[in-house]
JSON list of C-alpha atoms in Angstrom, two decimals:
[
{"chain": "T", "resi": 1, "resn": "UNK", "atom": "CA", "xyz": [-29.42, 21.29, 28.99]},
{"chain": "T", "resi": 2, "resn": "UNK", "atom": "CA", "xyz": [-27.18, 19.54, 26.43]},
{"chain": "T", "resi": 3, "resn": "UNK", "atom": "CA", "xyz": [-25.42, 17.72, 29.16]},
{"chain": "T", "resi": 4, "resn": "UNK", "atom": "CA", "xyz": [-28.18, 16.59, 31.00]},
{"chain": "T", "resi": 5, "resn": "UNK", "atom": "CA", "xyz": [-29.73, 14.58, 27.89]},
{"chain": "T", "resi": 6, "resn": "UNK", "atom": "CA", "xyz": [-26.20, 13.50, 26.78]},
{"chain": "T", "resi": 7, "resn": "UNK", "atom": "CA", "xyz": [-25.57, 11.60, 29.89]},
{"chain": "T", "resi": 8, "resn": "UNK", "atom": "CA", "xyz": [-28.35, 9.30, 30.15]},
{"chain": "T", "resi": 9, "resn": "UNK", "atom": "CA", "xyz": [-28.01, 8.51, 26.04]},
{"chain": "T", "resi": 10, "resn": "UNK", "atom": "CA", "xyz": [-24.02, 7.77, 26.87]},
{"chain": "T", "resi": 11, "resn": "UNK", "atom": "CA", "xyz": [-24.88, 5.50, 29.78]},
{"chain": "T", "resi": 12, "resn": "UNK", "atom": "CA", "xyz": [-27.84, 3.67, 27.73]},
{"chain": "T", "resi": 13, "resn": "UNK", "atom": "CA", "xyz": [-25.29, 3.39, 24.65]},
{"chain": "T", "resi": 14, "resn": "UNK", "atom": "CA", "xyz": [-22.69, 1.68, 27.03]},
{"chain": "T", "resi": 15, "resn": "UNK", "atom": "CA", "xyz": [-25.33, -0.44, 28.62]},
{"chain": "T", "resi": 16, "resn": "UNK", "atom": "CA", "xyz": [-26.08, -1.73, 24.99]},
{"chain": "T", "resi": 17, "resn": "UNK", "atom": "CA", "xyz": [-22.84, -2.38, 23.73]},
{"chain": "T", "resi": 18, "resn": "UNK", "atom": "CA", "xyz": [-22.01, -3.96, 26.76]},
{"chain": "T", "resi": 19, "resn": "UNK", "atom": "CA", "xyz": [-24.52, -6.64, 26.60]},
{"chain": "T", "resi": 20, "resn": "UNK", "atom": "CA", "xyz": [-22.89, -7.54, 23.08]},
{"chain": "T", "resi": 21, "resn": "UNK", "atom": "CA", "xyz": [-26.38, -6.49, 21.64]},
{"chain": "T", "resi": 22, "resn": "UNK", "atom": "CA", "xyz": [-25.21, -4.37, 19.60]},
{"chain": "T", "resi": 23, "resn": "UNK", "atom": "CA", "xyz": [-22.26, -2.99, 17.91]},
{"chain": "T", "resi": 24, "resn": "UNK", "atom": "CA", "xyz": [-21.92, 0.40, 16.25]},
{"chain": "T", "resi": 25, "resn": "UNK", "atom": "CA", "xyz": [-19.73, 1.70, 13.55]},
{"chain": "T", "resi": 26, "resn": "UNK", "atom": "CA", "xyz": [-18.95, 4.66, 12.34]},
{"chain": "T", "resi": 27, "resn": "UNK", "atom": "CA", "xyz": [-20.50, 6.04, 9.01]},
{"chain": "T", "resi": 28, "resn": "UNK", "atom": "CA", "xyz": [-18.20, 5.08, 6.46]},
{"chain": "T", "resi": 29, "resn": "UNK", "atom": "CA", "xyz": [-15.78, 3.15, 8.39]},
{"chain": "T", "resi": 30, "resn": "UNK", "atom": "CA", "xyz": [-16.30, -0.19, 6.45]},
{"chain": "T", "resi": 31, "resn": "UNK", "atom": "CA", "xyz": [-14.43, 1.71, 2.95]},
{"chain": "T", "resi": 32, "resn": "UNK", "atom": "CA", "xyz": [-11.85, 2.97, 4.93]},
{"chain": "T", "resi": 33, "resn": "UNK", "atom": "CA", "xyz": [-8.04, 1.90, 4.12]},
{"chain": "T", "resi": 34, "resn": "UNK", "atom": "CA", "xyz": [-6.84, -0.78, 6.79]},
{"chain": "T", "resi": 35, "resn": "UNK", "atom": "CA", "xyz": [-4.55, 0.99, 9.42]},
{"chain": "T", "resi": 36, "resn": "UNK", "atom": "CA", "xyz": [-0.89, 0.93, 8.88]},
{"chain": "T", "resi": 37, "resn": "UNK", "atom": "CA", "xyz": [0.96, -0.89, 11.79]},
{"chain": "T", "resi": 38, "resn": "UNK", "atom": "CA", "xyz": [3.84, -1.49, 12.84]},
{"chain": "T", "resi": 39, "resn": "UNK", "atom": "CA", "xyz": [5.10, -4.92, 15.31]},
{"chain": "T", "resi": 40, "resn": "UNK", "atom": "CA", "xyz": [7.70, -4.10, 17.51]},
{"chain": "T", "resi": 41, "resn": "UNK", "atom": "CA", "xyz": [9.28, -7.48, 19.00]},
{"chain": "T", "resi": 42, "resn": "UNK", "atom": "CA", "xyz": [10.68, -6.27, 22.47]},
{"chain": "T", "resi": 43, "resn": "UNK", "atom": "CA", "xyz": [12.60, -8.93, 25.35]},
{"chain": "T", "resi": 44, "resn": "UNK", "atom": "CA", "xyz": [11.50, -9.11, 28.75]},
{"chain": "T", "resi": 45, "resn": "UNK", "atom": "CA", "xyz": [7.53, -8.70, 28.38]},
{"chain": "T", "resi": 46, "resn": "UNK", "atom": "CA", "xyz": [5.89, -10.36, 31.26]},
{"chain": "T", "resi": 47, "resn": "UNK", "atom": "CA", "xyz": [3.44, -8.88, 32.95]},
{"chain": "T", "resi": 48, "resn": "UNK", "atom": "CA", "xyz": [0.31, -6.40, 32.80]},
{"chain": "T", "resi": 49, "resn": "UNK", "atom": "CA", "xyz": [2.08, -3.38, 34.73]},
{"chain": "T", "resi": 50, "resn": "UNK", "atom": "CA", "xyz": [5.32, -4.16, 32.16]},
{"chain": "T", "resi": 51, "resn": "UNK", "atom": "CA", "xyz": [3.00, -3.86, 29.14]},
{"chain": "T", "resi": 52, "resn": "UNK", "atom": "CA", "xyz": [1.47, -1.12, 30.45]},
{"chain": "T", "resi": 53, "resn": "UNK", "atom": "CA", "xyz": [4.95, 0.94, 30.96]},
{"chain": "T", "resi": 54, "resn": "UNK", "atom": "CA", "xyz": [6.05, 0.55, 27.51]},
{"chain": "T", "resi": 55, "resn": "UNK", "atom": "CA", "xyz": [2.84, 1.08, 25.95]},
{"chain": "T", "resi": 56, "resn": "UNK", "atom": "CA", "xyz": [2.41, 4.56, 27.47]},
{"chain": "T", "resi": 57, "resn": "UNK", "atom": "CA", "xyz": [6.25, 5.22, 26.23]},
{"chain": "T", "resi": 58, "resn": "UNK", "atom": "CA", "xyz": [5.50, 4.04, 23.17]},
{"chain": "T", "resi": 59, "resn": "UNK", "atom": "CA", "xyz": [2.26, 5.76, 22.85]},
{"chain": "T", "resi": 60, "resn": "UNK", "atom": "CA", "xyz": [3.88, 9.38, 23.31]},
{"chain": "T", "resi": 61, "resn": "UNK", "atom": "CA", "xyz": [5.59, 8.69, 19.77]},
{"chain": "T", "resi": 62, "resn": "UNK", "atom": "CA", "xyz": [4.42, 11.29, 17.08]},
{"chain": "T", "resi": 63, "resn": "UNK", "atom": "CA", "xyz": [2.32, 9.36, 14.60]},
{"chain": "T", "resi": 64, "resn": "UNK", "atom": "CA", "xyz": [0.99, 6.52, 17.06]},
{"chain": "T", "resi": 65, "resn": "UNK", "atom": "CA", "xyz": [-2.80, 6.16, 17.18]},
{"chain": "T", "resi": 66, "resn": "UNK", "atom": "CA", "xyz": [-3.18, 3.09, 19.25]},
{"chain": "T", "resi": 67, "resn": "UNK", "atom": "CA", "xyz": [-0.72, 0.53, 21.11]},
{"chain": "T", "resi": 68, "resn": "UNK", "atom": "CA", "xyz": [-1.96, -2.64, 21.86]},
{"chain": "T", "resi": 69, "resn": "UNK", "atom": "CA", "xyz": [0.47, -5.67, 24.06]},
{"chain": "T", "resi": 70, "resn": "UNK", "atom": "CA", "xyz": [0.58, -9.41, 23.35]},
{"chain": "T", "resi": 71, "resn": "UNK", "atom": "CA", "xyz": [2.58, -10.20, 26.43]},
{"chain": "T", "resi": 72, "resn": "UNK", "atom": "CA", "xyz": [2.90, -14.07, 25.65]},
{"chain": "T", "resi": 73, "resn": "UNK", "atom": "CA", "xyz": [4.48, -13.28, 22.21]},
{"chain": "T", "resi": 74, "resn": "UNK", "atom": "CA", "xyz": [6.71, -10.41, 23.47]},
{"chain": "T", "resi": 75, "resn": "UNK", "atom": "CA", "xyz": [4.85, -8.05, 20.63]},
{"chain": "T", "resi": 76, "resn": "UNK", "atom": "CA", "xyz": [3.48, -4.77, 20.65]},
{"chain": "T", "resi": 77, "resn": "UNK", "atom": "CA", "xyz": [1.78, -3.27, 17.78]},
{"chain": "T", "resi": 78, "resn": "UNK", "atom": "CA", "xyz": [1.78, 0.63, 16.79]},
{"chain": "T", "resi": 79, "resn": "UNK", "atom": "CA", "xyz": [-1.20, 1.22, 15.34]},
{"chain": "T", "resi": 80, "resn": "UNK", "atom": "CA", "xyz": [-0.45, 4.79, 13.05]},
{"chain": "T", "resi": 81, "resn": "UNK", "atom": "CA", "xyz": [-2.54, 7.39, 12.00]},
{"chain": "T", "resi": 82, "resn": "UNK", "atom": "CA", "xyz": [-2.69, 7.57, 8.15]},
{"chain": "T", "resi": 83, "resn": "UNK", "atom": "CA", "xyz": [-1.76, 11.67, 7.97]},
{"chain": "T", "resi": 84, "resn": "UNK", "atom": "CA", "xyz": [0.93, 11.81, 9.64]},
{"chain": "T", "resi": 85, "resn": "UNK", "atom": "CA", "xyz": [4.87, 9.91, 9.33]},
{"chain": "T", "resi": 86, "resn": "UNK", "atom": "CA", "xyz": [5.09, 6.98, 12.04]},
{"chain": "T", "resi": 87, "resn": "UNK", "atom": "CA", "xyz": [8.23, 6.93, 14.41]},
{"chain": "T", "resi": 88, "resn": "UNK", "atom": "CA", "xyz": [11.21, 6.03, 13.46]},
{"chain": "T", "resi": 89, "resn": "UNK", "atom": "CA", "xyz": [13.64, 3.26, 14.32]},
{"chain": "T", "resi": 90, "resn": "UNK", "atom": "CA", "xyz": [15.27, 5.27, 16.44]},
{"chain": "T", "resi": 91, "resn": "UNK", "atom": "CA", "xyz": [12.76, 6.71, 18.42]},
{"chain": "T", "resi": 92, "resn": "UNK", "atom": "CA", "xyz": [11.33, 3.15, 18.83]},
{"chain": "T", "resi": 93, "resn": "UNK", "atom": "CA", "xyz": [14.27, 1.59, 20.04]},
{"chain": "T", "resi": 94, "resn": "UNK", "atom": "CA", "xyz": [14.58, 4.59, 22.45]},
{"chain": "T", "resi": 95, "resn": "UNK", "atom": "CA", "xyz": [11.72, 4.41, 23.86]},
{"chain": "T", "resi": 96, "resn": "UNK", "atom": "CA", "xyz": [11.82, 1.00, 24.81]},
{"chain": "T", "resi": 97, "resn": "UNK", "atom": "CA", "xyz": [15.14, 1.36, 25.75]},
{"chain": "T", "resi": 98, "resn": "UNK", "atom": "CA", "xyz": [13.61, 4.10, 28.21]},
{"chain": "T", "resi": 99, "resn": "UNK", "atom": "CA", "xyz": [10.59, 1.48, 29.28]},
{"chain": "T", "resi": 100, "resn": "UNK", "atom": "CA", "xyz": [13.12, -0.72, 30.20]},
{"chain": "T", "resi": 101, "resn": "UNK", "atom": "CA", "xyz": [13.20, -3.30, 27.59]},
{"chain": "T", "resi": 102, "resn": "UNK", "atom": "CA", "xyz": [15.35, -4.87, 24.88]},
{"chain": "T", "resi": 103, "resn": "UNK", "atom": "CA", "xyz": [14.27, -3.85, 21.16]},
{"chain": "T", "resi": 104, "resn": "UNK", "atom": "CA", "xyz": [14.71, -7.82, 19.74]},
{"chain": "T", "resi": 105, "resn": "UNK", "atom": "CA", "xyz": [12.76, -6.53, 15.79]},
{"chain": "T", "resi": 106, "resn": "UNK", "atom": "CA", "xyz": [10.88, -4.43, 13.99]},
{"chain": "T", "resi": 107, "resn": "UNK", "atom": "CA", "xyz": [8.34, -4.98, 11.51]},
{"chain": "T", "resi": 108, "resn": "UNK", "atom": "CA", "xyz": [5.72, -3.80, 8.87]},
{"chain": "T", "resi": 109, "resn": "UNK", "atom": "CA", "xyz": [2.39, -5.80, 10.47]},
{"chain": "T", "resi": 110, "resn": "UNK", "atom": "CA", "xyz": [1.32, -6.46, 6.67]},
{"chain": "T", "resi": 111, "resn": "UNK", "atom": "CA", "xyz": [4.65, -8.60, 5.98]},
{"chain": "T", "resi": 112, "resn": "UNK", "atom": "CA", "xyz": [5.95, -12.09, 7.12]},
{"chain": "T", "resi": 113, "resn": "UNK", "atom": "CA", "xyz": [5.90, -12.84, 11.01]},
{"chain": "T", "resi": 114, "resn": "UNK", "atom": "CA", "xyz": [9.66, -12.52, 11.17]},
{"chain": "T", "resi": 115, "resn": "UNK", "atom": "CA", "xyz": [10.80, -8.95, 12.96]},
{"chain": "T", "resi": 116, "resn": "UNK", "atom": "CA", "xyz": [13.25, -7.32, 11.70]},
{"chain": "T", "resi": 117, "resn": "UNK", "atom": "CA", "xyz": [16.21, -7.85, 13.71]},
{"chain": "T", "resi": 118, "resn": "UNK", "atom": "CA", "xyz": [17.16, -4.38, 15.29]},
{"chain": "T", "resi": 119, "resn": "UNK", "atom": "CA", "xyz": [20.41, -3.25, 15.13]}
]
């Protein structure tokens, strides 16, 4: 009975939010910390199926919560869930080494736009 009822409130939801009518949060969301990130500057970048390749690589990292492309900047930022330790260097550059890409940096997202030139 439960997933009867859930199904028309889940398309009516997405129907809303949709139509830019409305957006929901969740409770408590606005005191939460800002997520820690990480920009990782990678050479090569230019398409849709590229970003997707190395996103899903770099998505299977322990500690990544979200990966989101800029393909015209050659950036992708690791979005990391506040419990647990984010990748490493290592693992990063090995994992776009695996996608198929050149590691060019590394950065914090909170500091100055320069990466950090990788090793």
């Amino acid at each position: 009975m439960q997933r009867i009822l859930a199904k028309p409130f889940l398309l009516l939801s997405l129907g809303v939010l949709s139509s830019g009518l409305l957006v929901v949060t969740a409770p408590g969301s606005a005191e939460e910390k800002p997520a820690r990130a990480i920009v990782v500057q990678v050479g090569g970048l230019a398409c849709p199926f590229c970003a997707y390749g190395l996103e899903k690589h770099l998505g299977r990292l322990s500690g990544v919560k979200r990966v989101e492309t800029e393909i015209a900047r050659g950036e992708v930022v690791l979005e990391l869930e506040e419990d647990k330790p984010g990748p490493s260097e290592s693992e990063i550059r090995e994992a776009v080494k695996r996608a198929g890409f050149t590691l060019l940096g590394i950065r914090d997202a909170k500091t100055s736009p320069g990466p950090h030139r990788a090793e």
